[in-house]
């Protein structure tokens, strides 16, 4: 149980375009999902907290108009990188918290974004 | 501010030996800690967790120790295997209230020599 998927696993896009990444909890309902960004050989950096049915809460320094987050259902959150630039290239990881849980977060496999 | 860090960036051990990975945290109010394993190109995988009302917790081949006095967390892996080679992160449940936010340490790369 407690499986989180991400789609796509890899994506290459051109500068100036937008790309959407999906995060799904497959066998549980997640009222809260988290989006992280990870650079090579670095730790995970929390970008935002996504709450079902409400606006996401962004961490300091993360542009909300650049990284659009939508959490429309209890099993799906999306991250859209708008007007992507090469510096947006990174590994994006989501996690989901079971609505019945308090502490546990389950992580997705990550999405490798490359902007050319 | 809150921060979670690791003492050693890389740990190299012989197959079959025990491994100890350390972590320091700064927020004495944190009440929940987790160890994750991350293999190259994959998301973090839960290993073991511990709540602040405990000092030790054991899993299969892994033990987590929590020393709240010095704000130190460690992960012990018994009989380390090649499949244990990965980056290990400690994480601390930070933030006020029940936001559930995790703060990750910088990571330790574990290399297992055959």
PDB file of C-alpha atoms in Angstrom:
ATOM      1  CA  UNK A   1       0.000   0.000   0.000  1.00  0.00           C
ATOM      2  CA  UNK A   2       0.796   3.706   0.155  1.00  0.00           C
ATOM      3  CA  UNK A   3       1.994   4.086  -3.414  1.00  0.00           C
ATOM      4  CA  UNK A   4       2.560   7.465  -5.008  1.00  0.00           C
ATOM      5  CA  UNK A   5       3.123   7.806  -8.723  1.00  0.00           C
ATOM      6  CA  UNK A   6       4.412  10.653 -10.843  1.00  0.00           C
ATOM      7  CA  UNK A   7       3.967  11.304 -14.513  1.00  0.00           C
ATOM      8  CA  UNK A   8       5.964  11.778 -16.582  1.00  0.00           C
ATOM      9  CA  UNK A   9       9.131  10.250 -15.203  1.00  0.00           C
ATOM     10  CA  UNK A  10      11.232  12.246 -17.641  1.00  0.00           C
ATOM     11  CA  UNK A  11      10.423  15.247 -19.764  1.00  0.00           C
ATOM     12  CA  UNK A  12      12.422  17.456 -22.088  1.00  0.00           C
ATOM     13  CA  UNK A  13      10.965  20.770 -23.120  1.00  0.00           C
ATOM     14  CA  UNK A  14      12.108  23.894 -24.880  1.00  0.00           C
ATOM     15  CA  UNK A  15      12.696  27.224 -23.179  1.00  0.00           C
ATOM     16  CA  UNK A  16       9.553  29.261 -22.895  1.00  0.00           C
ATOM     17  CA  UNK A  17       7.151  26.359 -22.865  1.00  0.00           C
ATOM     18  CA  UNK A  18       5.217  25.022 -19.901  1.00  0.00           C
ATOM     19  CA  UNK A  19       5.237  21.510 -18.554  1.00  0.00           C
ATOM     20  CA  UNK A  20       2.848  19.780 -16.188  1.00  0.00           C
ATOM     21  CA  UNK A  21       3.846  17.089 -13.705  1.00  0.00           C
ATOM     22  CA  UNK A  22       1.239  14.895 -12.070  1.00  0.00           C
ATOM     23  CA  UNK A  23       1.403  13.338  -8.623  1.00  0.00           C
ATOM     24  CA  UNK A  24      -1.116  10.657  -7.713  1.00  0.00           C
ATOM     25  CA  UNK A  25      -1.760   8.688  -4.559  1.00  0.00           C
ATOM     26  CA  UNK A  26      -2.837   5.301  -5.881  1.00  0.00           C
ATOM     27  CA  UNK A  27      -4.305   3.531  -2.882  1.00  0.00           C
ATOM     28  CA  UNK A  28      -5.034   6.188  -0.320  1.00  0.00           C
ATOM     29  CA  UNK A  29      -6.518   9.631  -0.077  1.00  0.00           C
ATOM     30  CA  UNK A  30      -4.162  12.515   0.455  1.00  0.00           C
ATOM     31  CA  UNK A  31      -5.450  15.811   1.717  1.00  0.00           C
ATOM     32  CA  UNK A  32      -1.916  17.159   1.656  1.00  0.00           C
ATOM     33  CA  UNK A  33       0.792  16.719  -0.923  1.00  0.00           C
ATOM     34  CA  UNK A  34       4.231  18.252  -0.988  1.00  0.00           C
ATOM     35  CA  UNK A  35       6.425  19.246  -3.902  1.00  0.00           C
ATOM     36  CA  UNK A  36      10.196  19.117  -3.654  1.00  0.00           C
ATOM     37  CA  UNK A  37      13.020  20.029  -5.938  1.00  0.00           C
ATOM     38  CA  UNK A  38      16.368  18.296  -5.906  1.00  0.00           C
ATOM     39  CA  UNK A  39      19.577  19.318  -7.636  1.00  0.00           C
ATOM     40  CA  UNK A  40      22.305  16.764  -8.387  1.00  0.00           C
ATOM     41  CA  UNK A  41      24.010  15.489  -5.261  1.00  0.00           C
ATOM     42  CA  UNK A  42      21.935  17.797  -3.119  1.00  0.00           C
ATOM     43  CA  UNK A  43      19.166  17.362  -0.629  1.00  0.00           C
ATOM     44  CA  UNK A  44      15.456  17.787  -1.196  1.00  0.00           C
ATOM     45  CA  UNK A  45      14.181  21.338  -1.018  1.00  0.00           C
ATOM     46  CA  UNK A  46      10.526  21.830  -0.200  1.00  0.00           C
ATOM     47  CA  UNK A  47       8.847  24.077  -2.743  1.00  0.00           C
ATOM     48  CA  UNK A  48       5.252  24.079  -1.633  1.00  0.00           C
ATOM     49  CA  UNK A  49       2.547  22.342   0.325  1.00  0.00           C
ATOM     50  CA  UNK A  50      -0.524  21.429  -1.678  1.00  0.00           C
ATOM     51  CA  UNK A  51      -3.845  21.139   0.109  1.00  0.00           C
ATOM     52  CA  UNK A  52      -6.886  19.603  -1.544  1.00  0.00           C
ATOM     53  CA  UNK A  53      -9.436  22.214  -2.440  1.00  0.00           C
ATOM     54  CA  UNK A  54      -7.391  25.208  -1.396  1.00  0.00           C
ATOM     55  CA  UNK A  55      -4.450  27.282  -2.519  1.00  0.00           C
ATOM     56  CA  UNK A  56      -0.978  25.904  -2.148  1.00  0.00           C
ATOM     57  CA  UNK A  57       1.405  27.297   0.427  1.00  0.00           C
ATOM     58  CA  UNK A  58       4.751  28.189  -1.093  1.00  0.00           C
ATOM     59  CA  UNK A  59       8.088  28.256   0.654  1.00  0.00           C
ATOM     60  CA  UNK A  60      10.042  31.451   0.779  1.00  0.00           C
ATOM     61  CA  UNK A  61      11.769  32.192  -2.486  1.00  0.00           C
ATOM     62  CA  UNK A  62       9.560  29.965  -4.616  1.00  0.00           C
ATOM     63  CA  UNK A  63       7.605  31.896  -7.244  1.00  0.00           C
ATOM     64  CA  UNK A  64       3.980  30.853  -7.152  1.00  0.00           C
ATOM     65  CA  UNK A  65       3.329  32.221 -10.658  1.00  0.00           C
ATOM     66  CA  UNK A  66       6.241  30.219 -11.965  1.00  0.00           C
ATOM     67  CA  UNK A  67       5.336  26.953 -10.284  1.00  0.00           C
ATOM     68  CA  UNK A  68       1.573  26.529 -10.433  1.00  0.00           C
ATOM     69  CA  UNK A  69       0.133  23.910  -8.127  1.00  0.00           C
ATOM     70  CA  UNK A  70      -3.350  22.479  -8.328  1.00  0.00           C
ATOM     71  CA  UNK A  71      -4.724  19.879  -5.926  1.00  0.00           C
ATOM     72  CA  UNK A  72      -8.151  19.227  -7.370  1.00  0.00           C
ATOM     73  CA  UNK A  73      -8.883  15.875  -5.785  1.00  0.00           C
ATOM     74  CA  UNK A  74      -7.810  13.712  -2.880  1.00  0.00           C
ATOM     75  CA  UNK A  75      -5.590  11.657  -5.139  1.00  0.00           C
ATOM     76  CA  UNK A  76      -4.102  14.140  -7.586  1.00  0.00           C
ATOM     77  CA  UNK A  77      -1.876  17.183  -7.398  1.00  0.00           C
ATOM     78  CA  UNK A  78      -0.211  18.825 -10.373  1.00  0.00           C
ATOM     79  CA  UNK A  79       2.805  21.069 -10.669  1.00  0.00           C
ATOM     80  CA  UNK A  80       3.081  23.208 -13.775  1.00  0.00           C
ATOM     81  CA  UNK A  81       6.388  24.847 -14.547  1.00  0.00           C
ATOM     82  CA  UNK A  82       5.472  27.869 -16.631  1.00  0.00           C
ATOM     83  CA  UNK A  83       7.729  29.534 -19.180  1.00  0.00           C
ATOM     84  CA  UNK A  84      10.460  27.086 -18.380  1.00  0.00           C
ATOM     85  CA  UNK A  85      14.120  28.069 -18.547  1.00  0.00           C
ATOM     86  CA  UNK A  86      17.244  25.908 -18.424  1.00  0.00           C
ATOM     87  CA  UNK A  87      17.740  26.791 -14.756  1.00  0.00           C
ATOM     88  CA  UNK A  88      14.428  25.069 -14.028  1.00  0.00           C
ATOM     89  CA  UNK A  89      16.004  21.790 -15.039  1.00  0.00           C
ATOM     90  CA  UNK A  90      15.914  19.612 -11.969  1.00  0.00           C
ATOM     91  CA  UNK A  91      14.484  16.506 -10.329  1.00  0.00           C
ATOM     92  CA  UNK A  92      11.001  17.196  -9.002  1.00  0.00           C
ATOM     93  CA  UNK A  93       9.597  14.898  -6.337  1.00  0.00           C
ATOM     94  CA  UNK A  94       6.199  14.857  -4.736  1.00  0.00           C
ATOM     95  CA  UNK A  95       5.030  13.254  -1.528  1.00  0.00           C
ATOM     96  CA  UNK A  96       1.585  12.601  -0.144  1.00  0.00           C
ATOM     97  CA  UNK A  97       0.269  12.389   3.352  1.00  0.00           C
ATOM     98  CA  UNK A  98      -2.525   9.969   4.114  1.00  0.00           C
ATOM     99  CA  UNK A  99      -5.581  11.878   5.335  1.00  0.00           C
ATOM    100  CA  UNK A 100      -5.844   9.374   8.139  1.00  0.00           C
ATOM    101  CA  UNK A 101      -2.231   9.693   9.095  1.00  0.00           C
ATOM    102  CA  UNK A 102      -0.355  12.384  10.864  1.00  0.00           C
ATOM    103  CA  UNK A 103       3.312  11.847  10.344  1.00  0.00           C
ATOM    104  CA  UNK A 104       3.887   9.592   7.399  1.00  0.00           C
ATOM    105  CA  UNK A 105       4.685  10.939   3.948  1.00  0.00           C
ATOM    106  CA  UNK A 106       4.982   8.688   0.939  1.00  0.00           C
ATOM    107  CA  UNK A 107       7.207   9.796  -1.901  1.00  0.00           C
ATOM    108  CA  UNK A 108       6.786   9.500  -5.620  1.00  0.00           C
ATOM    109  CA  UNK A 109       9.555   8.275  -7.924  1.00  0.00           C
ATOM    110  CA  UNK A 110      10.388  11.765  -9.158  1.00  0.00           C
ATOM    111  CA  UNK A 111      10.293  13.546 -12.503  1.00  0.00           C
ATOM    112  CA  UNK A 112      13.443  14.571 -14.306  1.00  0.00           C
ATOM    113  CA  UNK A 113      12.849  17.863 -16.129  1.00  0.00           C
ATOM    114  CA  UNK A 114      15.339  19.061 -18.715  1.00  0.00           C
ATOM    115  CA  UNK A 115      14.795  22.445 -20.353  1.00  0.00           C
ATOM    116  CA  UNK A 116      16.758  23.036 -23.528  1.00  0.00           C
TER     117      UNK A 116
ATOM    118  CA  UNK B   1      16.257  28.666  12.141  1.00  0.00           C
ATOM    119  CA  UNK B   2      15.533  25.020  11.731  1.00  0.00           C
ATOM    120  CA  UNK B   3      18.136  22.858  10.084  1.00  0.00           C
ATOM    121  CA  UNK B   4      19.020  19.230   9.900  1.00  0.00           C
ATOM    122  CA  UNK B   5      22.484  18.271   8.850  1.00  0.00           C
ATOM    123  CA  UNK B   6      24.718  15.259   8.535  1.00  0.00           C
ATOM    124  CA  UNK B   7      28.226  14.916   9.843  1.00  0.00           C
ATOM    125  CA  UNK B   8      29.803  12.963   6.969  1.00  0.00           C
ATOM    126  CA  UNK B   9      28.991  13.338   3.285  1.00  0.00           C
ATOM    127  CA  UNK B  10      30.326   9.890   2.321  1.00  0.00           C
ATOM    128  CA  UNK B  11      30.666   6.663   4.249  1.00  0.00           C
ATOM    129  CA  UNK B  12      32.491   3.683   2.828  1.00  0.00           C
ATOM    130  CA  UNK B  13      32.094   0.290   4.502  1.00  0.00           C
ATOM    131  CA  UNK B  14      32.982  -3.287   3.788  1.00  0.00           C
ATOM    132  CA  UNK B  15      30.194  -5.661   2.935  1.00  0.00           C
ATOM    133  CA  UNK B  16      29.066  -7.412   6.069  1.00  0.00           C
ATOM    134  CA  UNK B  17      30.180  -4.660   8.412  1.00  0.00           C
ATOM    135  CA  UNK B  18      27.807  -2.463  10.351  1.00  0.00           C
ATOM    136  CA  UNK B  19      27.194   1.099   9.179  1.00  0.00           C
ATOM    137  CA  UNK B  20      26.397   4.113  11.296  1.00  0.00           C
ATOM    138  CA  UNK B  21      25.097   7.275   9.691  1.00  0.00           C
ATOM    139  CA  UNK B  22      24.743  10.364  11.830  1.00  0.00           C
ATOM    140  CA  UNK B  23      22.516  13.406  11.756  1.00  0.00           C
ATOM    141  CA  UNK B  24      22.290  16.565  13.829  1.00  0.00           C
ATOM    142  CA  UNK B  25      19.166  18.618  14.153  1.00  0.00           C
ATOM    143  CA  UNK B  26      18.694  22.060  15.599  1.00  0.00           C
ATOM    144  CA  UNK B  27      15.024  22.346  16.535  1.00  0.00           C
ATOM    145  CA  UNK B  28      14.553  20.931  19.997  1.00  0.00           C
ATOM    146  CA  UNK B  29      10.785  21.136  19.513  1.00  0.00           C
ATOM    147  CA  UNK B  30      10.768  18.624  16.659  1.00  0.00           C
ATOM    148  CA  UNK B  31       8.770  15.546  17.578  1.00  0.00           C
ATOM    149  CA  UNK B  32       9.221  13.215  14.663  1.00  0.00           C
ATOM    150  CA  UNK B  33      12.230  12.047  12.672  1.00  0.00           C
ATOM    151  CA  UNK B  34      12.577   9.834   9.649  1.00  0.00           C
ATOM    152  CA  UNK B  35      15.372   8.168   7.741  1.00  0.00           C
ATOM    153  CA  UNK B  36      15.062   7.832   3.986  1.00  0.00           C
ATOM    154  CA  UNK B  37      17.116   5.952   1.437  1.00  0.00           C
ATOM    155  CA  UNK B  38      17.428   7.347  -2.044  1.00  0.00           C
ATOM    156  CA  UNK B  39      18.882   5.453  -4.948  1.00  0.00           C
ATOM    157  CA  UNK B  40      20.088   7.264  -8.020  1.00  0.00           C
ATOM    158  CA  UNK B  41      17.245   8.676 -10.102  1.00  0.00           C
ATOM    159  CA  UNK B  42      14.542   7.559  -7.682  1.00  0.00           C
ATOM    160  CA  UNK B  43      12.421   9.101  -4.984  1.00  0.00           C
ATOM    161  CA  UNK B  44      13.210   8.703  -1.274  1.00  0.00           C
ATOM    162  CA  UNK B  45      12.244   5.422   0.269  1.00  0.00           C
ATOM    163  CA  UNK B  46      11.105   5.271   3.882  1.00  0.00           C
ATOM    164  CA  UNK B  47      13.418   3.253   6.117  1.00  0.00           C
ATOM    165  CA  UNK B  48      12.450   3.887   9.696  1.00  0.00           C
ATOM    166  CA  UNK B  49      11.026   6.624  11.878  1.00  0.00           C
ATOM    167  CA  UNK B  50      11.056   7.585  15.504  1.00  0.00           C
ATOM    168  CA  UNK B  51       9.004   9.901  17.646  1.00  0.00           C
ATOM    169  CA  UNK B  52      10.564  12.167  20.205  1.00  0.00           C
ATOM    170  CA  UNK B  53       9.156  10.198  23.123  1.00  0.00           C
ATOM    171  CA  UNK B  54      11.443   7.301  22.188  1.00  0.00           C
ATOM    172  CA  UNK B  55      15.222   6.836  22.296  1.00  0.00           C
ATOM    173  CA  UNK B  56      15.555   3.809  20.095  1.00  0.00           C
ATOM    174  CA  UNK B  57      13.596   1.949  17.523  1.00  0.00           C
ATOM    175  CA  UNK B  58      14.521  -1.172  15.641  1.00  0.00           C
ATOM    176  CA  UNK B  59      13.496  -2.483  12.282  1.00  0.00           C
ATOM    177  CA  UNK B  60      14.784  -5.200  10.057  1.00  0.00           C
ATOM    178  CA  UNK B  61      18.579  -4.770  10.071  1.00  0.00           C
ATOM    179  CA  UNK B  62      18.174  -1.097  10.949  1.00  0.00           C
ATOM    180  CA  UNK B  63      18.105   0.783  14.227  1.00  0.00           C
ATOM    181  CA  UNK B  64      17.485   4.458  14.802  1.00  0.00           C
ATOM    182  CA  UNK B  65      18.784   6.151  17.912  1.00  0.00           C
ATOM    183  CA  UNK B  66      17.606   9.528  19.113  1.00  0.00           C
ATOM    184  CA  UNK B  67      19.541  11.598  21.631  1.00  0.00           C
ATOM    185  CA  UNK B  68      17.456  14.623  22.437  1.00  0.00           C
ATOM    186  CA  UNK B  69      20.008  16.009  24.869  1.00  0.00           C
ATOM    187  CA  UNK B  70      22.498  16.694  22.103  1.00  0.00           C
ATOM    188  CA  UNK B  71      19.949  16.740  19.267  1.00  0.00           C
ATOM    189  CA  UNK B  72      21.500  13.838  17.477  1.00  0.00           C
ATOM    190  CA  UNK B  73      19.998  11.101  15.365  1.00  0.00           C
ATOM    191  CA  UNK B  74      21.729   8.041  13.986  1.00  0.00           C
ATOM    192  CA  UNK B  75      20.906   5.178  11.666  1.00  0.00           C
ATOM    193  CA  UNK B  76      22.606   1.859  12.188  1.00  0.00           C
ATOM    194  CA  UNK B  77      22.550  -0.734   9.450  1.00  0.00           C
ATOM    195  CA  UNK B  78      23.610  -4.222  10.437  1.00  0.00           C
ATOM    196  CA  UNK B  79      25.506  -6.506   8.084  1.00  0.00           C
ATOM    197  CA  UNK B  80      25.623  -3.933   5.307  1.00  0.00           C
ATOM    198  CA  UNK B  81      24.940  -5.301   1.855  1.00  0.00           C
ATOM    199  CA  UNK B  82      25.763  -3.967  -1.624  1.00  0.00           C
ATOM    200  CA  UNK B  83      22.075  -3.179  -2.068  1.00  0.00           C
ATOM    201  CA  UNK B  84      22.345  -0.726   0.801  1.00  0.00           C
ATOM    202  CA  UNK B  85      24.521   1.564  -1.324  1.00  0.00           C
ATOM    203  CA  UNK B  86      22.562   4.794  -1.691  1.00  0.00           C
ATOM    204  CA  UNK B  87      22.207   8.276  -0.267  1.00  0.00           C
ATOM    205  CA  UNK B  88      20.618   8.394   3.159  1.00  0.00           C
ATOM    206  CA  UNK B  89      18.720  11.424   4.401  1.00  0.00           C
ATOM    207  CA  UNK B  90      17.424  12.208   7.816  1.00  0.00           C
ATOM    208  CA  UNK B  91      14.341  14.368   7.982  1.00  0.00           C
ATOM    209  CA  UNK B  92      12.714  16.264  10.756  1.00  0.00           C
ATOM    210  CA  UNK B  93       9.092  17.234  10.996  1.00  0.00           C
ATOM    211  CA  UNK B  94       9.411  20.950  11.291  1.00  0.00           C
ATOM    212  CA  UNK B  95       7.160  23.944  11.179  1.00  0.00           C
ATOM    213  CA  UNK B  96       4.606  24.995  13.709  1.00  0.00           C
ATOM    214  CA  UNK B  97       1.370  23.140  14.239  1.00  0.00           C
ATOM    215  CA  UNK B  98       0.388  20.231  12.070  1.00  0.00           C
ATOM    216  CA  UNK B  99       1.713  21.367   8.714  1.00  0.00           C
ATOM    217  CA  UNK B 100       3.549  18.086   8.250  1.00  0.00           C
ATOM    218  CA  UNK B 101       6.498  19.802   6.597  1.00  0.00           C
ATOM    219  CA  UNK B 102       9.698  17.806   6.532  1.00  0.00           C
ATOM    220  CA  UNK B 103      13.131  19.382   6.677  1.00  0.00           C
ATOM    221  CA  UNK B 104      15.797  17.224   5.094  1.00  0.00           C
ATOM    222  CA  UNK B 105      19.434  16.942   5.994  1.00  0.00           C
ATOM    223  CA  UNK B 106      22.144  17.140   3.365  1.00  0.00           C
ATOM    224  CA  UNK B 107      22.509  13.413   2.883  1.00  0.00           C
ATOM    225  CA  UNK B 108      25.220  10.816   3.376  1.00  0.00           C
ATOM    226  CA  UNK B 109      26.346   8.614   0.542  1.00  0.00           C
ATOM    227  CA  UNK B 110      26.885   5.056   1.688  1.00  0.00           C
ATOM    228  CA  UNK B 111      29.280   3.035  -0.427  1.00  0.00           C
ATOM    229  CA  UNK B 112      29.477  -0.680   0.246  1.00  0.00           C
ATOM    230  CA  UNK B 113      32.649  -2.389  -0.893  1.00  0.00           C
ATOM    231  CA  UNK B 114      32.363  -6.056  -1.840  1.00  0.00           C
TER     232      UNK B 114
END
